[in-house]
Tab-separated table of C-alpha atoms in Angstrom:
chain	number	residue	atom	x	y	z
A	1	MET	CA	21.579	47.367	255.597
A	2	LYS	CA	20.916	51.117	255.865
A	3	PRO	CA	16.292	50.866	258.005
A	4	ILE	CA	15.546	52.852	254.219
A	5	GLU	CA	17.524	50.482	251.891
A	6	ARG	CA	16.007	48.119	254.487
A	7	VAL	CA	12.368	48.995	254.532
A	8	VAL	CA	12.129	49.956	250.713
A	9	LEU	CA	12.997	46.012	249.994
A	10	SER	CA	9.741	45.109	253.141
A	11	LEU	CA	8.036	47.735	250.688
A	12	GLN	CA	8.608	46.314	247.783
A	13	HIS	CA	7.639	42.046	249.179
A	14	LYS	CA	11.299	41.132	248.627
A	15	GLU	CA	13.498	40.497	250.878
A	16	ALA	CA	16.010	42.612	252.631
A	17	ASP	CA	19.239	41.301	255.182
A	18	ARG	CA	16.988	41.036	258.230
A	19	VAL	CA	12.804	41.322	258.801
A	20	PRO	CA	12.343	45.688	259.491
A	21	VAL	CA	11.449	46.535	263.257
A	22	TYR	CA	10.551	49.582	265.660
A	23	PRO	CA	8.427	48.826	268.517
A	24	LEU	CA	6.450	52.285	268.862
A	25	LEU	CA	9.578	54.027	271.344
A	26	ASN	CA	7.508	57.482	271.671
A	27	GLY	CA	6.365	59.141	274.923
A	28	ALA	CA	9.095	57.056	275.392
A	29	SER	CA	11.073	58.381	274.396
A	30	ARG	CA	11.320	61.743	276.236
A	31	ARG	CA	12.811	59.893	279.006
A	32	LEU	CA	16.274	58.894	277.582
A	33	ILE	CA	16.393	63.326	276.825
A	34	GLY	CA	14.086	63.977	280.904
A	35	ALA	CA	11.922	65.815	278.900
A	36	ASP	CA	8.294	66.641	280.290
A	37	TYR	CA	5.497	64.838	278.767
A	38	LYS	CA	3.671	68.139	277.979
A	39	THR	CA	7.118	70.046	276.695
A	40	TRP	CA	7.394	66.957	274.361
A	41	THR	CA	4.838	66.188	272.619
A	42	THR	CA	4.547	70.046	272.011
A	43	ASN	CA	7.939	71.450	271.385
A	44	ALA	CA	9.547	69.962	267.702
A	45	GLU	CA	12.795	70.756	268.616
A	46	VAL	CA	12.211	68.276	271.921
A	47	THR	CA	9.582	66.217	270.010
A	48	ALA	CA	12.443	65.901	267.516
A	49	GLN	CA	15.670	65.343	269.910
A	50	ALA	CA	13.613	62.600	271.160
A	51	TYR	CA	13.489	61.006	268.129
A	52	ILE	CA	17.087	60.838	267.098
A	53	LYS	CA	17.900	59.396	270.379
A	54	VAL	CA	15.899	56.377	270.302
A	55	THR	CA	16.031	55.936	266.527
A	56	GLU	CA	19.933	55.559	267.550
A	57	GLU	CA	20.210	54.673	270.572
A	58	PHE	CA	18.092	51.256	269.381
A	59	GLY	CA	18.302	50.836	266.591
A	60	LEU	CA	15.257	51.551	265.038
A	61	ASP	CA	14.171	50.923	261.381
A	62	VAL	CA	11.723	54.279	261.166
A	63	ILE	CA	10.635	56.803	262.794
A	64	VAL	CA	6.319	57.790	263.009
A	65	THR	CA	5.452	61.053	264.261
A	66	LEU	CA	3.289	60.097	266.950
A	67	THR	CA	2.754	62.510	269.666
A	68	ASP	CA	-1.096	62.428	270.932
A	69	LEU	CA	-4.012	61.899	268.665
A	70	SER	CA	-4.651	64.501	269.932
A	71	VAL	CA	-2.529	67.106	267.911
A	72	GLU	CA	-5.254	68.302	265.476
A	73	ALA	CA	-8.324	67.915	267.352
A	74	ALA	CA	-6.261	71.431	269.552
A	75	ASP	CA	-6.217	73.109	266.875
A	76	PHE	CA	-10.543	73.046	266.083
A	77	GLY	CA	-11.039	74.555	270.024
A	78	GLN	CA	-10.867	71.404	271.520
A	79	LYS	CA	-9.727	72.312	275.343
A	80	LEU	CA	-7.142	69.488	276.304
A	81	ILE	CA	-5.749	68.004	278.921
A	82	TYR	CA	-1.660	67.215	279.226
A	83	PRO	CA	-1.468	64.763	282.134
A	84	GLU	CA	2.689	64.162	284.200
A	85	THR	CA	3.360	60.944	282.065
A	86	GLU	CA	0.800	60.313	280.224
A	87	ALA	CA	-0.432	61.750	276.277
A	88	ALA	CA	-2.941	64.677	275.976
A	89	HIS	CA	-6.077	63.636	276.032
A	90	PRO	CA	-9.990	65.618	275.274
A	91	ASP	CA	-11.056	66.956	278.144
A	92	PHE	CA	-14.160	64.951	278.225
A	93	GLY	CA	-16.097	67.064	279.912
A	94	ASN	CA	-15.906	70.009	278.153
A	95	ARG	CA	-15.966	68.681	274.146
A	96	LEU	CA	-16.201	71.403	271.738
A	97	ILE	CA	-18.924	70.054	269.819
A	98	LYS	CA	-21.578	70.000	272.849
A	99	SER	CA	-24.871	70.150	271.028
A	100	ILE	CA	-26.021	69.930	267.182
A	101	GLU	CA	-25.450	73.691	266.191
A	102	ASP	CA	-22.082	73.825	267.315
A	103	TYR	CA	-20.422	71.939	264.701
A	104	SER	CA	-20.903	74.825	263.257
A	105	LEU	CA	-17.668	75.738	265.146
A	106	VAL	CA	-15.596	73.603	262.911
A	107	LYS	CA	-14.411	75.693	260.484
A	108	ARG	CA	-10.790	74.221	258.040
A	109	LEU	CA	-8.031	75.935	258.907
A	110	ASN	CA	-4.879	76.604	257.730
A	111	PRO	CA	-2.586	73.977	259.256
A	112	LYS	CA	0.745	75.814	258.960
A	113	GLU	CA	-0.774	78.350	261.138
A	114	THR	CA	-2.536	76.622	264.080
A	115	PRO	CA	-0.237	75.848	267.140
A	116	ARG	CA	-0.113	71.699	267.237
A	117	MET	CA	0.210	71.221	263.198
A	118	SER	CA	2.677	73.444	262.602
A	119	GLN	CA	4.721	72.053	265.178
A	120	HIS	CA	4.298	68.380	263.723
A	121	ILE	CA	5.189	70.235	260.007
A	122	LYS	CA	8.317	71.427	261.185
A	123	LEU	CA	8.876	68.245	263.543
A	124	CYS	CA	9.435	66.256	259.746
A	125	ASP	CA	11.060	68.785	258.328
A	126	ILE	CA	14.239	68.248	261.582
A	127	LEU	CA	13.791	65.180	260.710
A	128	VAL	CA	14.375	64.620	257.753
A	129	LYS	CA	17.105	66.748	257.628
A	130	ALA	CA	18.597	65.547	260.254
A	131	LYS	CA	17.431	62.008	259.193
A	132	GLY	CA	15.391	61.083	256.509
A	133	GLU	CA	18.975	59.763	254.663
A	134	GLU	CA	18.936	56.684	256.404
A	135	VAL	CA	15.975	56.171	258.110
A	136	PRO	CA	11.805	56.709	256.646
A	137	ILE	CA	10.154	59.453	258.373
A	138	VAL	CA	6.298	58.544	258.382
A	139	ALA	CA	4.421	61.040	259.328
A	140	PHE	CA	0.651	60.195	262.139
A	141	ILE	CA	-2.269	62.337	261.719
A	142	PHE	CA	-5.636	60.909	262.522
A	143	GLY	CA	-8.613	60.031	260.238
A	144	PRO	CA	-11.968	62.310	259.398
A	145	LEU	CA	-13.769	60.364	261.919
A	146	GLY	CA	-10.831	60.340	264.823
A	147	ILE	CA	-10.874	63.741	264.647
A	148	LEU	CA	-14.452	64.636	265.478
A	149	GLY	CA	-15.204	62.034	267.404
A	150	MET	CA	-12.357	64.137	270.002
A	151	LEU	CA	-14.748	67.705	269.322
A	152	ARG	CA	-18.262	65.956	270.054
A	153	GLY	CA	-17.014	62.708	271.646
A	154	GLU	CA	-17.336	59.028	270.347
A	155	GLU	CA	-20.901	58.107	271.877
A	156	ASN	CA	-22.771	61.339	270.851
A	157	LEU	CA	-21.328	61.249	267.621
A	158	PHE	CA	-22.619	57.740	266.942
A	159	MET	CA	-25.787	59.016	267.539
A	160	ASP	CA	-25.258	61.993	265.059
A	161	ILE	CA	-24.314	59.636	262.479
A	162	LEU	CA	-27.179	57.293	263.591
A	163	GLU	CA	-30.101	60.779	263.965
A	164	GLU	CA	-28.403	63.908	262.501
A	165	PRO	CA	-26.117	62.606	259.058
A	166	GLU	CA	-26.680	66.184	257.548
A	167	ALA	CA	-24.901	68.005	260.152
A	168	LEU	CA	-21.913	66.167	259.923
A	169	LYS	CA	-21.221	66.199	256.802
A	170	ILE	CA	-19.519	70.338	256.430
A	171	PRO	CA	-17.854	69.961	259.530
A	172	LEU	CA	-15.863	66.045	257.911
A	173	GLU	CA	-16.017	68.474	254.623
A	174	ASP	CA	-13.811	71.310	256.684
A	175	ILE	CA	-11.759	68.877	258.643
A	176	THR	CA	-11.157	66.423	255.328
A	177	ASP	CA	-9.442	69.875	253.449
A	178	THR	CA	-8.620	71.371	256.555
A	179	LEU	CA	-6.393	67.361	256.374
A	180	ILE	CA	-5.943	67.481	252.630
A	181	ASP	CA	-3.097	71.259	253.810
A	182	TYR	CA	-2.038	69.658	256.260
A	183	ILE	CA	-0.658	66.645	254.062
A	184	ASP	CA	0.667	69.161	251.728
A	185	ALA	CA	2.587	70.284	254.405
A	186	LEU	CA	3.866	67.695	255.480
A	187	ILE	CA	4.711	65.908	252.419
A	188	ASP	CA	7.035	69.155	251.276
A	189	THR	CA	9.004	68.562	253.889
A	190	GLY	CA	10.322	65.542	252.417
A	191	ILE	CA	8.578	62.947	255.266
A	192	HIS	CA	8.448	58.995	253.556
A	193	ALA	CA	5.339	57.938	254.272
A	194	ILE	CA	1.720	58.940	255.422
A	195	MET	CA	-0.095	57.343	258.447
A	196	VAL	CA	-3.132	58.168	258.873
A	197	ASP	CA	-5.530	56.255	262.385
A	198	THR	CA	-8.061	54.740	261.096
A	199	LEU	CA	-9.201	53.554	264.467
A	200	PHE	CA	-13.761	53.884	263.173
A	201	ALA	CA	-12.817	51.411	261.067
A	202	SER	CA	-12.797	48.560	263.061
A	203	GLN	CA	-15.495	46.424	265.278
A	204	SER	CA	-13.987	47.894	268.543
A	205	ILE	CA	-16.139	51.094	266.847
A	206	MET	CA	-18.606	50.893	264.490
A	207	SER	CA	-20.235	48.351	261.701
A	208	LYS	CA	-18.516	48.075	257.843
A	209	LYS	CA	-20.949	49.699	256.625
A	210	MET	CA	-21.363	52.326	259.066
A	211	TRP	CA	-17.000	52.477	258.667
A	212	LYS	CA	-17.466	52.721	254.536
A	213	GLU	CA	-20.252	55.340	254.290
A	214	THR	CA	-19.102	58.053	256.442
A	215	GLU	CA	-15.630	58.161	256.593
A	216	GLY	CA	-13.953	55.554	253.618
A	217	PRO	CA	-15.709	58.730	251.281
A	218	LEU	CA	-13.507	61.113	253.142
A	219	VAL	CA	-9.856	58.444	253.494
A	220	ARG	CA	-10.881	57.536	249.544
A	221	LYS	CA	-9.851	61.084	248.613
A	222	LEU	CA	-6.689	62.049	251.129
A	223	ALA	CA	-5.308	58.399	250.047
A	224	GLU	CA	-6.040	59.702	246.128
A	225	HIS	CA	-4.010	62.695	247.627
A	226	ILE	CA	-1.126	61.237	249.043
A	227	HIS	CA	-0.185	59.118	246.313
A	228	ALA	CA	-1.032	61.939	243.637
A	229	ARG	CA	1.759	64.224	245.391
A	230	GLY	CA	4.724	60.321	244.915
A	231	CYS	CA	3.883	59.875	248.809
A	232	MET	CA	2.947	56.958	250.277
A	233	VAL	CA	-0.296	55.995	252.408
A	234	MET	CA	-0.138	53.171	255.095
A	235	ILE	CA	-2.480	53.059	257.705
A	236	HIS	CA	-2.713	52.142	261.229
A	237	ASN	CA	-5.886	50.949	263.194
A	238	CYS	CA	-5.622	49.004	266.712
A	239	GLY	CA	-9.441	48.312	266.854
A	240	ASN	CA	-10.524	44.740	267.130
A	241	GLY	CA	-11.304	43.663	264.464
A	242	ILE	CA	-9.557	45.912	261.049
A	243	TYR	CA	-11.395	46.197	258.672
A	244	PHE	CA	-8.566	45.764	256.066
A	245	ASP	CA	-10.609	44.384	252.389
A	246	VAL	CA	-12.420	47.916	252.488
A	247	GLN	CA	-9.658	50.188	253.401
A	248	ILE	CA	-7.807	48.606	250.733
A	249	GLU	CA	-9.722	48.471	248.354
A	250	ALA	CA	-10.018	52.765	249.945
A	251	MET	CA	-7.195	54.028	250.184
A	252	LYS	CA	-4.813	51.154	248.829
A	253	PRO	CA	-2.348	51.373	251.416
A	254	ASP	CA	1.539	50.175	250.695
A	255	ALA	CA	1.359	49.231	254.531
A	256	ILE	CA	-0.783	48.531	257.962
A	257	SER	CA	0.396	48.201	260.675
A	258	PHE	CA	-1.646	46.671	263.378
A	259	LEU	CA	-2.407	45.360	266.698
A	260	HIS	CA	-5.514	42.510	266.293
A	261	LEU	CA	-6.862	40.254	263.573
A	262	PRO	CA	-8.418	41.398	259.871
A	263	ASP	CA	-12.187	40.527	260.949
A	264	ASP	CA	-12.635	38.121	258.112
A	265	CYS	CA	-9.227	36.715	259.249
A	266	THR	CA	-8.583	33.602	262.296
A	267	SER	CA	-4.672	33.433	262.560
A	268	LEU	CA	-1.599	35.686	261.353
A	269	GLU	CA	-1.898	32.803	258.687
A	270	GLU	CA	-4.737	33.944	257.161
A	271	VAL	CA	-3.705	37.445	257.150
A	272	LYS	CA	-0.554	36.231	254.911
A	273	ALA	CA	-2.191	34.043	252.508
A	274	LYS	CA	-5.439	37.201	252.209
A	275	TYR	CA	-3.879	40.327	252.529
A	276	GLY	CA	0.331	40.060	252.142
A	277	ASP	CA	0.599	40.332	248.676
A	278	LYS	CA	-1.993	43.550	249.159
A	279	THR	CA	-0.077	46.055	251.653
A	280	THR	CA	2.429	45.557	253.594
A	281	LEU	CA	2.345	43.910	256.957
A	282	ILE	CA	3.272	46.017	260.094
A	283	GLY	CA	2.630	45.042	264.158
A	284	ASN	CA	1.218	42.823	265.092
A	285	ILE	CA	3.190	42.323	268.745
A	286	SER	CA	0.332	44.164	272.083
A	287	PRO	CA	2.097	46.122	273.416
A	288	THR	CA	0.208	46.544	276.532
A	289	TRP	CA	0.605	42.744	277.080
A	290	VAL	CA	5.186	43.034	275.548
A	291	ILE	CA	5.541	44.830	279.220
A	292	SER	CA	4.700	41.982	281.284
A	293	ALA	CA	5.179	38.958	279.355
A	294	SER	CA	9.141	37.218	280.015
A	295	THR	CA	11.974	37.500	277.882
A	296	GLU	CA	11.630	34.193	277.316
A	297	GLU	CA	7.185	34.619	276.204
A	298	ILE	CA	8.531	37.783	273.520
A	299	GLU	CA	11.335	35.661	271.900
A	300	ALA	CA	8.789	33.030	271.105
A	301	GLU	CA	6.302	35.995	270.495
A	302	CYS	CA	8.284	37.254	267.779
A	303	LYS	CA	9.028	34.107	267.137
A	304	LYS	CA	5.205	32.837	265.429
A	305	VAL	CA	5.102	36.700	264.352
A	306	ILE	CA	7.986	36.233	262.204
A	307	ASP	CA	7.469	32.772	261.558
A	308	ALA	CA	3.997	34.327	259.601
A	309	PHE	CA	4.982	36.998	258.452
A	310	LYS	CA	8.071	37.468	256.980
A	311	LYS	CA	8.049	34.895	253.747
A	312	ASP	CA	8.465	37.570	250.312
A	313	GLY	CA	8.895	39.981	252.255
A	314	GLY	CA	6.402	42.556	253.195
A	315	PHE	CA	6.494	42.894	256.787
A	316	MET	CA	8.197	45.058	259.197
A	317	LEU	CA	7.850	43.695	263.373
A	318	ALA	CA	6.525	45.681	266.018
A	319	THR	CA	3.769	46.720	268.083
A	320	GLY	CA	0.602	47.107	267.525
A	321	CYS	CA	0.102	50.137	269.523
A	322	GLU	CA	2.014	52.425	270.467
A	323	TYR	CA	4.451	50.783	273.715
A	324	PRO	CA	3.657	51.773	277.344
A	325	ALA	CA	5.319	55.952	277.649
A	326	ASN	CA	6.747	54.916	281.303
A	327	ALA	CA	7.176	51.259	280.510
A	328	PRO	CA	11.008	50.102	281.155
A	329	PHE	CA	12.732	49.188	277.961
A	330	ASP	CA	13.387	46.079	278.158
A	331	ALA	CA	10.886	44.333	276.187
A	332	ALA	CA	11.417	46.598	273.196
A	333	ARG	CA	14.611	45.802	273.516
A	334	THR	CA	14.725	41.610	273.010
A	335	MET	CA	11.781	42.159	269.999
A	336	ILE	CA	14.982	44.853	267.747
A	337	ARG	CA	17.029	41.524	268.965
A	338	MET	CA	14.548	38.602	267.679
A	339	ALA	CA	14.262	40.879	264.711
A	340	HIS	CA	17.838	41.030	264.378
A	341	GLU	CA	18.488	37.603	265.474
A	342	TYR	CA	15.168	35.323	264.071
A	343	GLY	CA	14.059	37.670	261.844
A	344	SER	CA	17.294	37.429	259.662
A	345	TYR	CA	17.175	36.603	256.249
A	346	LYS	CA	20.542	35.084	255.381
A	347	LYS	CA	20.328	31.657	257.372
């Protein structure tokens, strides 16, 4: 069975030959081709080469095109730092938006003409042509609040939401409209799904009420547009206490990639019972834990998650966030082996 056939059955809440699996081997993939981090994250040809290599070598069932969370923010004008062995991040001492007045600096962009979003569009085009008939290609984008947080800094952004909410309205609209154009360009490449990172929709970041009032309407607009284009909507959120309920209501996601339990669940079994018929569950092995755990511990954790989620399909085994970019691949290989062996539906 091809990965794409296996994943489609899972998304239809049907049992395939086995549970689909894809540890998020994103930054780690650069090591397979000897690329430095900055080149890997900014050059579409190099990124594609690494993703194709890691997919084929490890037998991954999905390609998620995450490189770093600063792609969109960089194009809006945020200065980035490119560490040698880690993902790019904003220059924390030099945010684009330093004051309320600076929100006027955020203007709608043409993603096809920007440095980093245009490279991501190119990456998706290469991957679809090379692997799209065999493996689902899932384009990864950051949500509107996440992008604005990169430009302003999360702490200052929270204060602005509370004290100057009107100042955020126009820049958030411009970011969302840019994302609509970005999504169109990505879908035009033939990708199978858009995965929106909605990190702010969790107890780690803000209250459920605040998220519903600020980002909720914006991601609803994005999701409706994606679905109208005949493409799947997926969510990624590795925050603690993720808000499954309000995100499902707003975005009607085909799948949710998560690390921690939703705020209204106390066990994996409760997650399956409450949400297993509403969306496909992706996760939720901790990437920071897995690289320090023994093989036996990883096997036990995979069994626990598979036992909780695999029945009737609707589940993919994955790390709940990106696999550490400089870690050995041993833990990933163990996860993949457990999906093949313990995750089989043919027993």
